[in-house]
Short mmCIF file of C-alpha atoms in Angstrom, two decimals:
data_model
loop_
_atom_site.label_atom_id
_atom_site.label_comp_id
_atom_site.label_asym_id
_atom_site.label_seq_id
_atom_site.Cartn_x
_atom_site.Cartn_y
_atom_site.Cartn_z
CA UNK A 1 70.10 143.41 -18.03
CA UNK A 2 66.70 143.80 -19.61
CA UNK A 3 63.99 144.91 -17.22
CA UNK A 4 61.59 142.41 -18.75
CA UNK A 5 63.47 139.67 -17.04
CA UNK A 6 63.56 141.39 -13.72
CA UNK A 7 60.02 142.62 -13.29
CA UNK A 8 57.52 140.02 -11.94
CA UNK A 9 54.48 139.32 -13.96
CA UNK A 10 51.70 141.55 -12.91
CA UNK A 11 48.12 140.47 -12.59
CA UNK A 12 45.56 142.69 -14.23
CA UNK A 13 43.84 145.04 -11.87
CA UNK A 14 40.64 146.75 -12.08
CA UNK A 15 39.88 150.26 -11.31
CA UNK A 16 39.94 149.53 -7.60
CA UNK A 17 43.31 147.96 -7.80
CA UNK A 18 41.99 144.34 -7.32
CA UNK A 19 42.70 141.47 -9.79
CA UNK A 20 40.38 141.51 -12.79
CA UNK A 21 38.20 138.31 -12.62
CA UNK A 22 35.25 139.62 -14.50
CA UNK A 23 36.01 138.01 -17.88
CA UNK A 24 36.81 134.58 -16.34
CA UNK A 25 33.67 134.38 -14.27
CA UNK A 26 31.54 135.64 -17.06
CA UNK A 27 33.03 133.06 -19.50
CA UNK A 28 32.22 130.29 -17.04
CA UNK A 29 28.60 131.41 -16.93
CA UNK A 30 28.26 132.06 -20.64
CA UNK A 31 24.68 131.05 -21.57
CA UNK A 32 25.49 130.70 -25.22
CA UNK A 33 28.32 128.36 -24.48
CA UNK A 34 26.24 126.32 -22.08
CA UNK A 35 23.43 126.10 -24.64
CA UNK A 36 25.86 124.89 -27.28
CA UNK A 37 27.26 122.34 -24.89
CA UNK A 38 23.79 121.09 -24.01
CA UNK A 39 22.72 120.88 -27.66
CA UNK A 40 25.94 119.14 -28.53
CA UNK A 41 25.43 116.61 -25.72
CA UNK A 42 21.82 116.09 -26.75
CA UNK A 43 22.89 115.51 -30.34
CA UNK A 44 25.56 113.08 -29.17
CA UNK A 45 23.00 111.19 -27.04
CA UNK A 46 20.54 111.17 -29.92
CA UNK A 47 23.18 109.83 -32.27
CA UNK A 48 24.15 107.18 -29.70
CA UNK A 49 20.52 106.17 -29.26
CA UNK A 50 20.01 106.08 -33.01
CA UNK A 51 23.15 104.02 -33.43
CA UNK A 52 22.09 101.60 -30.69
CA UNK A 53 18.61 101.37 -32.18
CA UNK A 54 20.12 100.70 -35.58
CA UNK A 55 22.42 98.09 -34.13
CA UNK A 56 19.55 96.44 -32.25
CA UNK A 57 17.35 96.57 -35.31
CA UNK A 58 20.08 95.11 -37.49
CA UNK A 59 20.80 92.41 -34.89
CA UNK A 60 17.13 91.53 -34.56
CA UNK A 61 16.73 91.38 -38.32
CA UNK A 62 19.85 89.23 -38.60
CA UNK A 63 18.70 86.94 -35.82
CA UNK A 64 15.24 86.73 -37.36
CA UNK A 65 16.78 85.93 -40.73
CA UNK A 66 18.95 83.25 -39.17
CA UNK A 67 15.96 81.76 -37.36
CA UNK A 68 13.94 81.75 -40.56
CA UNK A 69 16.79 80.08 -42.42
CA UNK A 70 17.18 77.50 -39.65
CA UNK A 71 13.44 76.80 -39.68
CA UNK A 72 13.46 76.51 -43.46
CA UNK A 73 16.43 74.14 -43.33
CA UNK A 74 14.77 72.10 -40.59
CA UNK A 75 11.55 71.88 -42.58
CA UNK A 76 13.49 70.91 -45.69
CA UNK A 77 15.40 68.30 -43.74
CA UNK A 78 12.18 66.93 -42.23
CA UNK A 79 10.59 66.87 -45.67
CA UNK A 80 13.58 65.07 -47.16
CA UNK A 81 13.66 62.59 -44.29
CA UNK A 82 9.95 61.97 -44.69
CA UNK A 83 10.44 61.46 -48.42
CA UNK A 84 13.33 59.11 -47.74
CA UNK A 85 11.27 57.17 -45.19
CA UNK A 86 8.36 56.93 -47.60
CA UNK A 87 10.61 55.70 -50.40
CA UNK A 88 12.31 53.21 -48.08
CA UNK A 89 8.98 51.96 -46.77
CA UNK A 90 7.65 51.48 -50.33
CA UNK A 91 10.77 49.59 -51.36
CA UNK A 92 10.53 47.37 -48.29
CA UNK A 93 6.85 46.74 -49.02
CA UNK A 94 7.74 45.71 -52.59
CA UNK A 95 10.44 43.40 -51.23
CA UNK A 96 8.03 41.69 -48.86
CA UNK A 97 5.44 41.47 -51.61
CA UNK A 98 7.92 39.68 -53.87
CA UNK A 99 8.82 37.27 -51.06
CA UNK A 100 5.15 36.67 -50.31
CA UNK A 101 4.52 35.87 -53.97
CA UNK A 102 7.38 33.35 -53.99
CA UNK A 103 6.06 31.59 -50.89
CA UNK A 104 2.56 31.70 -52.36
CA UNK A 105 3.94 30.15 -55.54
CA UNK A 106 5.77 27.51 -53.48
CA UNK A 107 2.60 26.36 -51.77
CA UNK A 108 0.45 26.82 -54.87
CA UNK A 109 2.81 24.80 -57.05
CA UNK A 110 2.98 22.10 -54.37
CA UNK A 111 -0.83 21.88 -54.30
CA UNK A 112 -1.08 21.83 -58.10
CA UNK A 113 1.66 19.22 -58.33
CA UNK A 114 -0.23 17.03 -55.86
CA UNK A 115 -3.34 17.18 -58.05
CA UNK A 116 -1.29 16.36 -61.14
CA UNK A 117 0.40 13.42 -59.40
CA UNK A 118 -2.92 12.10 -58.17
CA UNK A 119 -4.35 12.27 -61.67
CA UNK A 120 -1.26 10.62 -63.17
CA UNK A 121 -1.32 7.91 -60.50
CA UNK A 122 -5.01 7.26 -61.19
CA UNK A 123 -4.39 7.03 -64.94
CA UNK A 124 -1.44 4.71 -64.45
CA UNK A 125 -3.55 2.61 -62.11
CA UNK A 126 -6.36 2.38 -64.65
CA UNK A 127 -4.01 1.46 -67.48
CA UNK A 128 -2.05 -1.03 -65.41
CA UNK A 129 -5.00 -2.38 -63.53
CA UNK A 130 -3.66 -1.15 -60.19
CA UNK A 131 -5.88 -0.07 -57.37
CA UNK A 132 -4.15 2.81 -55.60
CA UNK A 133 -5.51 3.62 -52.16
CA UNK A 134 -5.24 7.40 -51.85
CA UNK A 135 -6.48 7.21 -48.27
CA UNK A 136 -3.32 5.38 -47.31
CA UNK A 137 -1.01 7.63 -45.28
CA UNK A 138 2.10 6.31 -47.03
CA UNK A 139 0.68 7.23 -50.43
CA UNK A 140 -0.33 10.67 -49.15
CA UNK A 141 3.11 11.37 -47.68
CA UNK A 142 4.92 10.24 -50.83
CA UNK A 143 2.74 12.37 -53.11
CA UNK A 144 3.02 15.36 -50.77
CA UNK A 145 6.80 14.99 -50.47
CA UNK A 146 7.37 14.70 -54.23
CA UNK A 147 5.12 17.68 -54.89
CA UNK A 148 6.64 19.93 -52.25
CA UNK A 149 10.29 18.94 -52.17
CA UNK A 150 10.75 17.68 -55.71
CA UNK A 151 8.67 20.20 -57.66
CA UNK A 152 7.65 23.26 -55.62
CA UNK A 153 10.96 23.87 -53.85
CA UNK A 154 13.11 24.05 -57.03
CA UNK A 155 10.59 26.48 -58.51
CA UNK A 156 10.68 28.64 -55.36
CA UNK A 157 14.48 28.54 -55.27
CA UNK A 158 14.66 29.79 -58.87
CA UNK A 159 12.19 32.58 -58.13
CA UNK A 160 14.13 33.58 -55.01
CA UNK A 161 17.21 34.16 -57.14
CA UNK A 162 15.32 36.95 -58.92
CA UNK A 163 14.87 38.88 -55.66
CA UNK A 164 17.90 40.95 -54.60
CA UNK A 165 19.46 40.22 -51.24
CA UNK A 166 19.24 42.85 -48.51
CA UNK A 167 21.90 42.65 -45.82
CA UNK A 168 24.08 39.82 -44.71
CA UNK A 169 23.44 37.72 -41.59
CA UNK A 170 26.17 36.25 -39.47
CA UNK A 171 29.38 37.48 -37.95
CA UNK A 172 29.23 35.77 -34.58
CA UNK A 173 30.96 32.59 -33.51
CA UNK A 174 28.99 30.56 -31.00
CA UNK A 175 30.47 28.12 -28.56
CA UNK A 176 29.27 24.56 -27.96
CA UNK A 177 27.58 25.74 -24.75
CA UNK A 178 25.57 28.35 -26.63
CA UNK A 179 24.46 25.79 -29.20
CA UNK A 180 23.55 23.35 -26.41
CA UNK A 181 21.50 26.08 -24.73
CA UNK A 182 19.64 26.63 -28.01
CA UNK A 183 18.93 22.91 -28.20
CA UNK A 184 17.42 22.98 -24.70
CA UNK A 185 15.30 26.00 -25.63
CA UNK A 186 14.27 24.22 -28.83
CA UNK A 187 12.82 21.24 -26.95
CA UNK A 188 11.15 23.55 -24.44
CA UNK A 189 9.51 25.60 -27.20
CA UNK A 190 8.16 22.41 -28.76
CA UNK A 191 6.60 21.35 -25.45
CA UNK A 192 5.05 24.75 -24.73
CA UNK A 193 3.80 25.01 -28.31
CA UNK A 194 2.02 21.67 -28.07
CA UNK A 195 0.38 22.77 -24.80
CA UNK A 196 -0.84 25.98 -26.45
CA UNK A 197 -2.23 23.98 -29.38
CA UNK A 198 -4.15 21.71 -27.02
CA UNK A 199 -5.43 24.72 -25.11
CA UNK A 200 -6.70 26.36 -28.29
CA UNK A 201 -8.34 23.09 -29.33
CA UNK A 202 -10.15 22.91 -25.99
CA UNK A 203 -11.27 26.55 -26.02
CA UNK A 204 -12.13 26.61 -29.73
CA UNK A 205 -12.97 23.03 -30.69
CA UNK A 206 -13.04 22.47 -34.42
CA UNK A 207 -15.89 20.02 -34.30
CA UNK A 208 -14.56 18.24 -37.37
CA UNK A 209 -12.57 15.22 -38.34
CA UNK A 210 -9.66 16.91 -40.09
CA UNK A 211 -6.64 14.69 -40.59
CA UNK A 212 -3.80 15.82 -38.35
CA UNK A 213 -0.11 15.47 -39.30
CA UNK A 214 0.62 13.10 -36.44
CA UNK A 215 -2.13 10.78 -37.71
CA UNK A 216 -0.44 10.64 -41.12
CA UNK A 217 2.93 9.86 -39.57
CA UNK A 218 1.42 7.15 -37.40
CA UNK A 219 0.03 5.41 -40.46
CA UNK A 220 3.30 5.61 -42.38
CA UNK A 221 6.41 3.50 -41.96
CA UNK A 222 9.33 4.54 -39.78
CA UNK A 223 11.86 4.68 -42.61
CA UNK A 224 9.56 6.86 -44.70
CA UNK A 225 9.06 9.20 -41.74
CA UNK A 226 12.80 9.41 -41.19
CA UNK A 227 13.42 10.19 -44.86
CA UNK A 228 10.71 12.83 -45.11
CA UNK A 229 10.43 14.28 -41.62
CA UNK A 230 14.02 14.07 -40.41
CA UNK A 231 15.94 14.78 -43.62
CA UNK A 232 13.87 16.27 -46.46
CA UNK A 233 11.64 18.65 -44.47
CA UNK A 234 14.36 20.29 -42.31
CA UNK A 235 16.68 20.88 -45.27
CA UNK A 236 14.02 22.37 -47.54
CA UNK A 237 12.27 24.40 -44.85
CA UNK A 238 15.47 25.86 -43.41
CA UNK A 239 16.80 26.80 -46.82
CA UNK A 240 13.53 28.45 -47.85
CA UNK A 241 12.19 30.03 -44.65
CA UNK A 242 15.52 30.84 -43.06
CA UNK A 243 18.42 31.27 -45.50
CA UNK A 244 16.63 32.44 -48.65
CA UNK A 245 14.08 34.55 -46.79
CA UNK A 246 16.38 36.15 -44.21
CA UNK A 247 19.12 36.85 -46.76
CA UNK A 248 16.61 39.19 -48.41
CA UNK A 249 15.36 41.03 -45.30
CA UNK A 250 18.39 40.99 -42.97
CA UNK A 251 19.07 44.66 -43.69
CA UNK A 252 15.71 45.57 -42.13
CA UNK A 253 16.82 44.48 -38.66
CA UNK A 254 17.22 41.31 -36.63
CA UNK A 255 13.86 41.68 -34.89
CA UNK A 256 11.93 41.97 -38.14
CA UNK A 257 13.76 38.98 -39.62
CA UNK A 258 13.11 36.80 -36.58
CA UNK A 259 9.40 37.62 -36.30
CA UNK A 260 8.66 37.44 -40.03
CA UNK A 261 10.54 34.18 -40.54
CA UNK A 262 8.88 32.55 -37.53
CA UNK A 263 5.39 33.77 -38.42
CA UNK A 264 5.51 32.81 -42.11
CA UNK A 265 6.96 29.42 -41.19
CA UNK A 266 4.28 28.78 -38.59
CA UNK A 267 1.48 29.76 -40.97
CA UNK A 268 2.89 27.49 -43.68
CA UNK A 269 1.97 24.43 -41.58
CA UNK A 270 -1.69 25.28 -42.07
CA UNK A 271 -3.04 23.94 -38.76
CA UNK A 272 -3.20 24.96 -35.12
CA UNK A 273 -1.69 21.70 -33.87
CA UNK A 274 1.65 22.75 -35.37
CA UNK A 275 1.39 26.53 -35.63
CA UNK A 276 2.54 27.56 -32.14
CA UNK A 277 5.63 25.42 -31.83
CA UNK A 278 6.47 25.98 -35.51
CA UNK A 279 6.30 29.74 -34.95
CA UNK A 280 8.48 29.51 -31.82
CA UNK A 281 11.02 27.22 -33.43
CA UNK A 282 11.05 29.28 -36.61
CA UNK A 283 11.82 32.42 -34.60
CA UNK A 284 14.56 30.63 -32.64
CA UNK A 285 16.15 29.18 -35.78
CA UNK A 286 15.94 32.59 -37.44
CA UNK A 287 17.79 34.18 -34.52
CA UNK A 288 20.50 31.50 -34.67
CA UNK A 289 20.97 31.97 -38.41
CA UNK A 290 20.93 35.76 -38.43
CA UNK A 291 23.55 35.81 -35.67
CA UNK A 292 25.87 33.05 -36.89
CA UNK A 293 25.15 32.89 -40.62
CA UNK A 294 25.44 29.06 -40.48
CA UNK A 295 22.32 27.41 -41.86
CA UNK A 296 23.80 24.06 -40.87
CA UNK A 297 23.11 24.83 -37.21
CA UNK A 298 19.41 25.38 -37.78
CA UNK A 299 19.14 22.33 -40.05
CA UNK A 300 20.73 20.22 -37.31
CA UNK A 301 18.38 21.59 -34.64
CA UNK A 302 15.41 21.03 -36.93
CA UNK A 303 16.46 17.45 -37.68
CA UNK A 304 16.92 16.64 -34.01
CA UNK A 305 13.54 18.10 -33.07
CA UNK A 306 11.74 16.24 -35.86
CA UNK A 307 13.55 13.04 -34.95
CA UNK A 308 12.37 12.99 -31.36
CA UNK A 309 9.01 14.65 -31.98
CA UNK A 310 8.08 13.21 -35.37
CA UNK A 311 9.64 9.75 -35.33
CA UNK A 312 10.64 8.67 -31.84
CA UNK A 313 7.38 9.68 -30.11
CA UNK A 314 5.31 8.37 -33.04
CA UNK A 315 6.96 4.96 -32.73
CA UNK A 316 6.45 4.98 -28.96
CA UNK A 317 2.77 5.80 -29.44
CA UNK A 318 2.49 2.89 -31.87
CA UNK A 319 3.96 0.59 -29.26
CA UNK A 320 1.70 2.02 -26.58
CA UNK A 321 -1.36 1.37 -28.74
CA UNK A 322 0.06 -2.06 -29.66
CA UNK A 323 0.18 -1.25 -33.35
CA UNK A 324 2.34 -3.91 -34.96
CA UNK A 325 4.44 -2.31 -37.68
CA UNK A 326 6.82 -4.80 -39.32
CA UNK A 327 9.07 -1.90 -40.32
CA UNK A 328 8.66 -0.04 -37.01
CA UNK A 329 11.08 0.58 -34.21
CA UNK A 330 9.76 -2.22 -31.98
CA UNK A 331 9.92 -4.82 -34.75
CA UNK A 332 13.48 -3.81 -35.61
CA UNK A 333 14.52 -4.01 -31.96
CA UNK A 334 13.01 -7.50 -31.77
CA UNK A 335 14.97 -8.50 -34.88
CA UNK A 336 18.16 -6.95 -33.50
CA UNK A 337 18.02 -8.71 -30.12
CA UNK A 338 16.14 -11.81 -31.28
CA UNK A 339 13.44 -11.56 -28.60
CA UNK A 340 9.72 -11.06 -28.55
CA UNK A 341 8.99 -7.76 -26.81
CA UNK A 342 5.25 -8.03 -27.32
CA UNK A 343 4.23 -8.42 -23.64
CA UNK A 344 6.36 -5.53 -22.41
CA UNK A 345 6.12 -3.16 -25.37
CA UNK A 346 3.26 -1.02 -23.95
CA UNK A 347 4.99 -0.77 -20.58
CA UNK A 348 8.38 0.16 -22.06
CA UNK A 349 6.85 2.67 -24.47
CA UNK A 350 4.83 4.23 -21.65
CA UNK A 351 7.97 4.57 -19.53
CA UNK A 352 9.93 6.12 -22.41
CA UNK A 353 7.11 8.54 -23.18
CA UNK A 354 7.12 9.53 -19.51
CA UNK A 355 10.86 10.15 -19.69
CA UNK A 356 10.33 12.24 -22.83
CA UNK A 357 7.59 14.23 -21.11
CA UNK A 358 9.80 14.90 -18.07
CA UNK A 359 12.66 15.89 -20.34
CA UNK A 360 10.38 18.30 -22.19
CA UNK A 361 9.24 19.92 -18.94
CA UNK A 362 12.83 20.23 -17.72
CA UNK A 363 13.85 21.79 -21.05
CA UNK A 364 10.91 24.20 -20.91
CA UNK A 365 11.88 25.38 -17.44
CA UNK A 366 15.58 25.30 -18.24
CA UNK A 367 15.02 27.22 -21.46
CA UNK A 368 13.12 29.91 -19.59
CA UNK A 369 15.91 30.16 -17.02
CA UNK A 370 18.49 30.44 -19.81
CA UNK A 371 16.52 33.18 -21.53
CA UNK A 372 16.16 35.16 -18.31
CA UNK A 373 19.75 34.72 -17.17
CA UNK A 374 21.17 35.61 -20.59
CA UNK A 375 18.64 38.23 -21.60
CA UNK A 376 21.38 40.88 -21.85
CA UNK A 377 23.19 38.76 -24.44
CA UNK A 378 20.13 38.68 -26.69
CA UNK A 379 20.68 41.70 -28.91
CA UNK A 380 18.65 42.65 -31.98
CA UNK A 381 20.62 44.84 -34.38
CA UNK A 382 18.66 47.57 -36.20
CA UNK A 383 20.05 46.66 -39.63
CA UNK A 384 21.48 48.74 -42.43
CA UNK A 385 18.03 49.79 -43.68
CA UNK A 386 15.83 49.79 -40.58
CA UNK A 387 12.12 49.81 -41.08
CA UNK A 388 10.25 53.05 -40.47
CA UNK A 389 8.61 53.21 -37.06
CA UNK A 390 4.83 53.12 -37.42
CA UNK A 391 4.99 51.68 -40.95
CA UNK A 392 6.29 48.21 -40.22
CA UNK A 393 2.94 46.45 -40.31
CA UNK A 394 1.88 48.11 -43.54
CA UNK A 395 5.22 47.41 -45.20
CA UNK A 396 5.33 43.75 -44.12
CA UNK A 397 1.68 42.75 -44.37
CA UNK A 398 -0.29 45.21 -46.48
CA UNK A 399 1.09 44.26 -49.87
CA UNK A 400 -0.28 41.96 -52.59
CA UNK A 401 2.22 39.12 -52.19
CA UNK A 402 1.93 38.68 -48.44
CA UNK A 403 -1.86 39.11 -48.54
CA UNK A 404 -2.13 36.27 -51.09
CA UNK A 405 0.11 34.09 -48.92
CA UNK A 406 -1.94 34.82 -45.80
CA UNK A 407 -5.19 34.05 -47.62
CA UNK A 408 -3.76 30.73 -48.81
CA UNK A 409 -2.61 29.86 -45.28
CA UNK A 410 -6.01 30.84 -43.90
CA UNK A 411 -7.60 28.45 -46.39
CA UNK A 412 -5.30 25.66 -45.21
CA UNK A 413 -6.23 26.36 -41.59
CA UNK A 414 -9.89 26.23 -42.54
CA UNK A 415 -9.47 22.93 -44.39
CA UNK A 416 -7.54 21.32 -41.53
CA UNK A 417 -10.18 22.28 -38.96
CA UNK A 418 -13.61 21.94 -40.56
CA UNK A 419 -16.55 22.96 -38.38
#
């Protein structure tokens, strides 16, 4: 066998015969190698630090760029929203201005038609030798009714057709109990409104002798009052101030429609004795219409209120003051039963007026209870094109059409309450 495979491996020995460890120890303490290792580690650390710094710098720049882009997009969005709000507010202002012009035309045409009818009546009287008493309440009511309902309303209806509709009211089906509750609230609003009117008259007395609407109705016949007050007025006023008006502002929100309809309707009466309850009733009727979409409900409520407040109480006051009207309620009851009620007419009328007063108080309290108990059911929808917060007043009021209408109404208030 080969000796290479039999001899054990020998460790190197030094001169003294010990294992040679000089080269191994010296290589472990090699300064050059250690320096290279240190420099290499330093370079690695420097490169790591540079890389981290570059990464951090790139990340910061990216984040900053993203923030700047987000801010720019937010500013652009805010600018576009502001532009959209401004455009929407201007369009709403133009819509209200057009509506104000139509209502101004309605009242202006009615006034002009009254003057024309008076002139025509005077000319006919001169030619025919007739002496027409224009101080007579019946003559005044007939001329006013023909001018407003026969001339001005058709003109206003035609002008309304030129204004585009905005939104669509309705969608809810109300039960008989809900409608009955509205009727109770209606009577209560009328009572509270009359109290407010009397309070204002006491605090701010007019000091004049302006003719009040109830005085005109007292001097007119019952059938004429029924025709004008119970039928003509509710139909025309509900069509104009509820259906035609709200159909063109429903998209702006239920609250806006209710307030605007009630306020414009109250101002149209042109006197403080009717303003408060007309405003309250107008707002209530507007809420009923914008929720149900049935103008017949509001016309029925309006007819009922005018019947008891504009005919029934007027006839009772006539009987209380012993005013003998051959065509009045007392005279017709005497003809119906074939008896003379003269001695007991004041007493019966006083008792019925007391019943009416008690009923009004009960309805006022009951209406308040209904409103409080069902307050959660009273919901005002924002609408498809809600009005811009902070610009509602300017959009609704500060436009040429509404300003002209308000000035005309202010003139009517001034004429009805001369100082």
